[in-house]
């Protein structure tokens, strides 16, 4: 299938209204392929709205919704009593989920199943070039095998410097996870890391002046939220 655009969307983090300003600007159709890079929840005020929307959107045949480290923390908290989520913006999300479960008890099972089924990466050849979409990246530091298949889950979800300071592969990675503000990119805008085949498109939705961004990897055109 030859799609008109291949659209990658960065972290929304519970900023659902802000996300919708982006989504409307992009105007996704059935002729596009859309990949969401994860982190739908935490740090915003519309976490359940964001989660419900992506749970529904991900059923479309031309949409891939990856797992982010925040979905993983939510899963580990609910399934294994892991506390990490509470220190990373999860408490607000948990309160929203409790309110939703009062109305619709099956929501929690649906959400957990959704997270479990999320792929950690998506590989695609576009116009003869290889692309890998994942939440954080791969550990490419020294001894490590940098291929995406060789990585453990934690790396794909959490890696930062060991990816963008070391990766030298030919496949182009498109990632979220590390806001470009961490690399002093102001105003926030997706960047192609110098000399590396890496697109970083998390533009820090929850920071002051932060945005949510979308990249069409075919044309390298970029859209941003309010
Ligand atoms: Mn994130």
mmCIF file of C-alpha atoms in Angstrom, residues 69-185:
data_model
loop_
_atom_site.group_PDB
_atom_site.id
_atom_site.type_symbol
_atom_site.label_atom_id
_atom_site.label_comp_id
_atom_site.label_asym_id
_atom_site.label_seq_id
_atom_site.Cartn_x
_atom_site.Cartn_y
_atom_site.Cartn_z
ATOM 1 C CA UNK A 69 7.035 4.398 29.117
ATOM 2 C CA UNK A 70 4.059 6.100 30.796
ATOM 3 C CA UNK A 71 1.638 3.424 29.577
ATOM 4 C CA UNK A 72 4.155 0.834 30.787
ATOM 5 C CA UNK A 73 4.297 2.486 34.236
ATOM 6 C CA UNK A 74 0.502 2.537 34.415
ATOM 7 C CA UNK A 75 0.416 -1.157 33.497
ATOM 8 C CA UNK A 76 3.110 -2.073 36.044
ATOM 9 C CA UNK A 77 1.368 -0.068 38.740
ATOM 10 C CA UNK A 78 -2.048 -1.653 38.218
ATOM 11 C CA UNK A 79 -0.806 -5.190 37.520
ATOM 12 C CA UNK A 80 2.261 -5.393 39.785
ATOM 13 C CA UNK A 81 1.844 -2.598 42.373
ATOM 14 C CA UNK A 82 4.909 -0.821 41.034
ATOM 15 C CA UNK A 83 5.082 2.692 42.549
ATOM 16 C CA UNK A 84 7.093 4.431 39.847
ATOM 17 C CA UNK A 85 3.971 5.704 38.096
ATOM 18 C CA UNK A 86 2.912 7.783 41.102
ATOM 19 C CA UNK A 87 6.158 9.754 40.944
ATOM 20 C CA UNK A 88 5.762 10.413 37.209
ATOM 21 C CA UNK A 89 2.394 12.097 36.947
ATOM 22 C CA UNK A 90 0.296 8.959 37.419
ATOM 23 C CA UNK A 91 -1.787 10.065 40.407
ATOM 24 C CA UNK A 92 -3.924 12.488 38.414
ATOM 25 C CA UNK A 93 -4.411 9.849 35.708
ATOM 26 C CA UNK A 94 -5.342 7.273 38.352
ATOM 27 C CA UNK A 95 -8.005 9.589 39.801
ATOM 28 C CA UNK A 96 -9.478 10.104 36.350
ATOM 29 C CA UNK A 97 -9.462 6.342 35.745
ATOM 30 C CA UNK A 98 -11.270 5.712 39.073
ATOM 31 C CA UNK A 99 -13.980 8.211 38.081
ATOM 32 C CA UNK A 100 -14.342 6.525 34.682
ATOM 33 C CA UNK A 101 -14.516 3.047 36.236
ATOM 34 C CA UNK A 102 -17.471 4.152 38.398
ATOM 35 C CA UNK A 103 -19.380 4.836 35.199
ATOM 36 C CA UNK A 104 -17.983 1.968 33.181
ATOM 37 C CA UNK A 105 -16.353 -0.815 35.259
ATOM 38 C CA UNK A 106 -14.945 -2.589 32.204
ATOM 39 C CA UNK A 107 -12.796 0.442 31.336
ATOM 40 C CA UNK A 108 -9.849 -0.721 33.413
ATOM 41 C CA UNK A 109 -9.724 -4.153 31.729
ATOM 42 C CA UNK A 110 -10.042 -2.533 28.313
ATOM 43 C CA UNK A 111 -7.239 -0.082 29.076
ATOM 44 C CA UNK A 112 -4.894 -2.759 30.448
ATOM 45 C CA UNK A 113 -5.559 -4.995 27.442
ATOM 46 C CA UNK A 114 -4.920 -2.034 25.142
ATOM 47 C CA UNK A 115 -1.542 -1.327 26.779
ATOM 48 C CA UNK A 116 -0.529 -5.001 26.715
ATOM 49 C CA UNK A 117 -1.247 -5.199 22.989
ATOM 50 C CA UNK A 118 0.744 -2.072 22.057
ATOM 51 C CA UNK A 119 3.792 -2.787 19.893
ATOM 52 C CA UNK A 120 7.117 -1.327 21.064
ATOM 53 C CA UNK A 121 8.304 -0.399 17.601
ATOM 54 C CA UNK A 122 7.179 -0.314 13.995
ATOM 55 C CA UNK A 123 9.535 -0.865 11.095
ATOM 56 C CA UNK A 124 8.660 0.365 7.619
ATOM 57 C CA UNK A 125 10.323 0.878 4.239
ATOM 58 C CA UNK A 126 9.246 4.168 2.707
ATOM 59 C CA UNK A 127 10.421 5.263 -0.753
ATOM 60 C CA UNK A 128 13.273 2.724 -0.507
ATOM 61 C CA UNK A 129 14.493 3.930 2.908
ATOM 62 C CA UNK A 130 14.211 2.032 6.160
ATOM 63 C CA UNK A 131 12.436 3.682 9.074
ATOM 64 C CA UNK A 132 11.931 2.541 12.654
ATOM 65 C CA UNK A 133 9.355 4.224 14.847
ATOM 66 C CA UNK A 134 9.605 3.723 18.594
ATOM 67 C CA UNK A 135 8.996 5.615 21.795
ATOM 68 C CA UNK A 136 12.543 6.296 23.024
ATOM 69 C CA UNK A 137 15.122 4.664 20.716
ATOM 70 C CA UNK A 138 17.736 1.922 21.006
ATOM 71 C CA UNK A 139 20.835 1.599 23.172
ATOM 72 C CA UNK A 140 23.674 2.142 20.678
ATOM 73 C CA UNK A 141 26.406 2.774 23.255
ATOM 74 C CA UNK A 142 29.670 0.848 22.630
ATOM 75 C CA UNK A 143 29.189 -2.885 23.183
ATOM 76 C CA UNK A 144 25.488 -3.005 22.578
ATOM 77 C CA UNK A 145 23.933 -4.468 19.445
ATOM 78 C CA UNK A 146 21.968 -1.436 18.220
ATOM 79 C CA UNK A 147 19.374 -3.345 16.170
ATOM 80 C CA UNK A 148 15.846 -2.833 17.372
ATOM 81 C CA UNK A 149 15.201 -6.592 17.686
ATOM 82 C CA UNK A 150 18.153 -6.978 20.114
ATOM 83 C CA UNK A 151 16.858 -4.416 22.588
ATOM 84 C CA UNK A 152 15.088 -5.105 25.825
ATOM 85 C CA UNK A 153 11.775 -3.389 26.480
ATOM 86 C CA UNK A 154 13.230 -0.982 29.025
ATOM 87 C CA UNK A 155 15.633 0.494 26.477
ATOM 88 C CA UNK A 156 13.006 0.990 23.774
ATOM 89 C CA UNK A 157 10.861 2.802 26.318
ATOM 90 C CA UNK A 158 13.418 4.773 28.354
ATOM 91 C CA UNK A 159 16.756 5.311 26.568
ATOM 92 C CA UNK A 160 18.017 8.868 26.041
ATOM 93 C CA UNK A 161 21.718 9.801 25.571
ATOM 94 C CA UNK A 162 22.834 6.242 24.805
ATOM 95 C CA UNK A 163 20.667 6.546 21.738
ATOM 96 C CA UNK A 164 20.945 10.043 20.337
ATOM 97 C CA UNK A 165 24.644 10.532 21.171
ATOM 98 C CA UNK A 166 25.764 7.186 19.704
ATOM 99 C CA UNK A 167 23.414 5.810 17.066
ATOM 100 C CA UNK A 168 25.097 5.645 13.633
ATOM 101 C CA UNK A 169 22.878 3.225 11.735
ATOM 102 C CA UNK A 170 21.375 3.705 8.302
ATOM 103 C CA UNK A 171 17.750 3.158 9.324
ATOM 104 C CA UNK A 172 16.074 6.420 10.254
ATOM 105 C CA UNK A 173 14.549 6.425 13.733
ATOM 106 C CA UNK A 174 11.544 8.547 14.579
ATOM 107 C CA UNK A 175 11.121 8.890 18.341
ATOM 108 C CA UNK A 176 9.347 10.812 21.085
ATOM 109 C CA UNK A 177 10.181 10.521 24.805
ATOM 110 C CA UNK A 178 12.942 13.126 25.161
ATOM 111 C CA UNK A 179 11.481 16.620 24.752
ATOM 112 C CA UNK A 180 13.580 18.736 22.392
ATOM 113 C CA UNK A 181 13.624 21.321 25.211
ATOM 114 C CA UNK A 182 16.145 18.987 26.945
ATOM 115 C CA UNK A 183 18.461 19.772 24.035
ATOM 116 C CA UNK A 184 17.767 23.509 24.333
ATOM 117 C CA UNK A 185 15.622 23.682 21.202
#
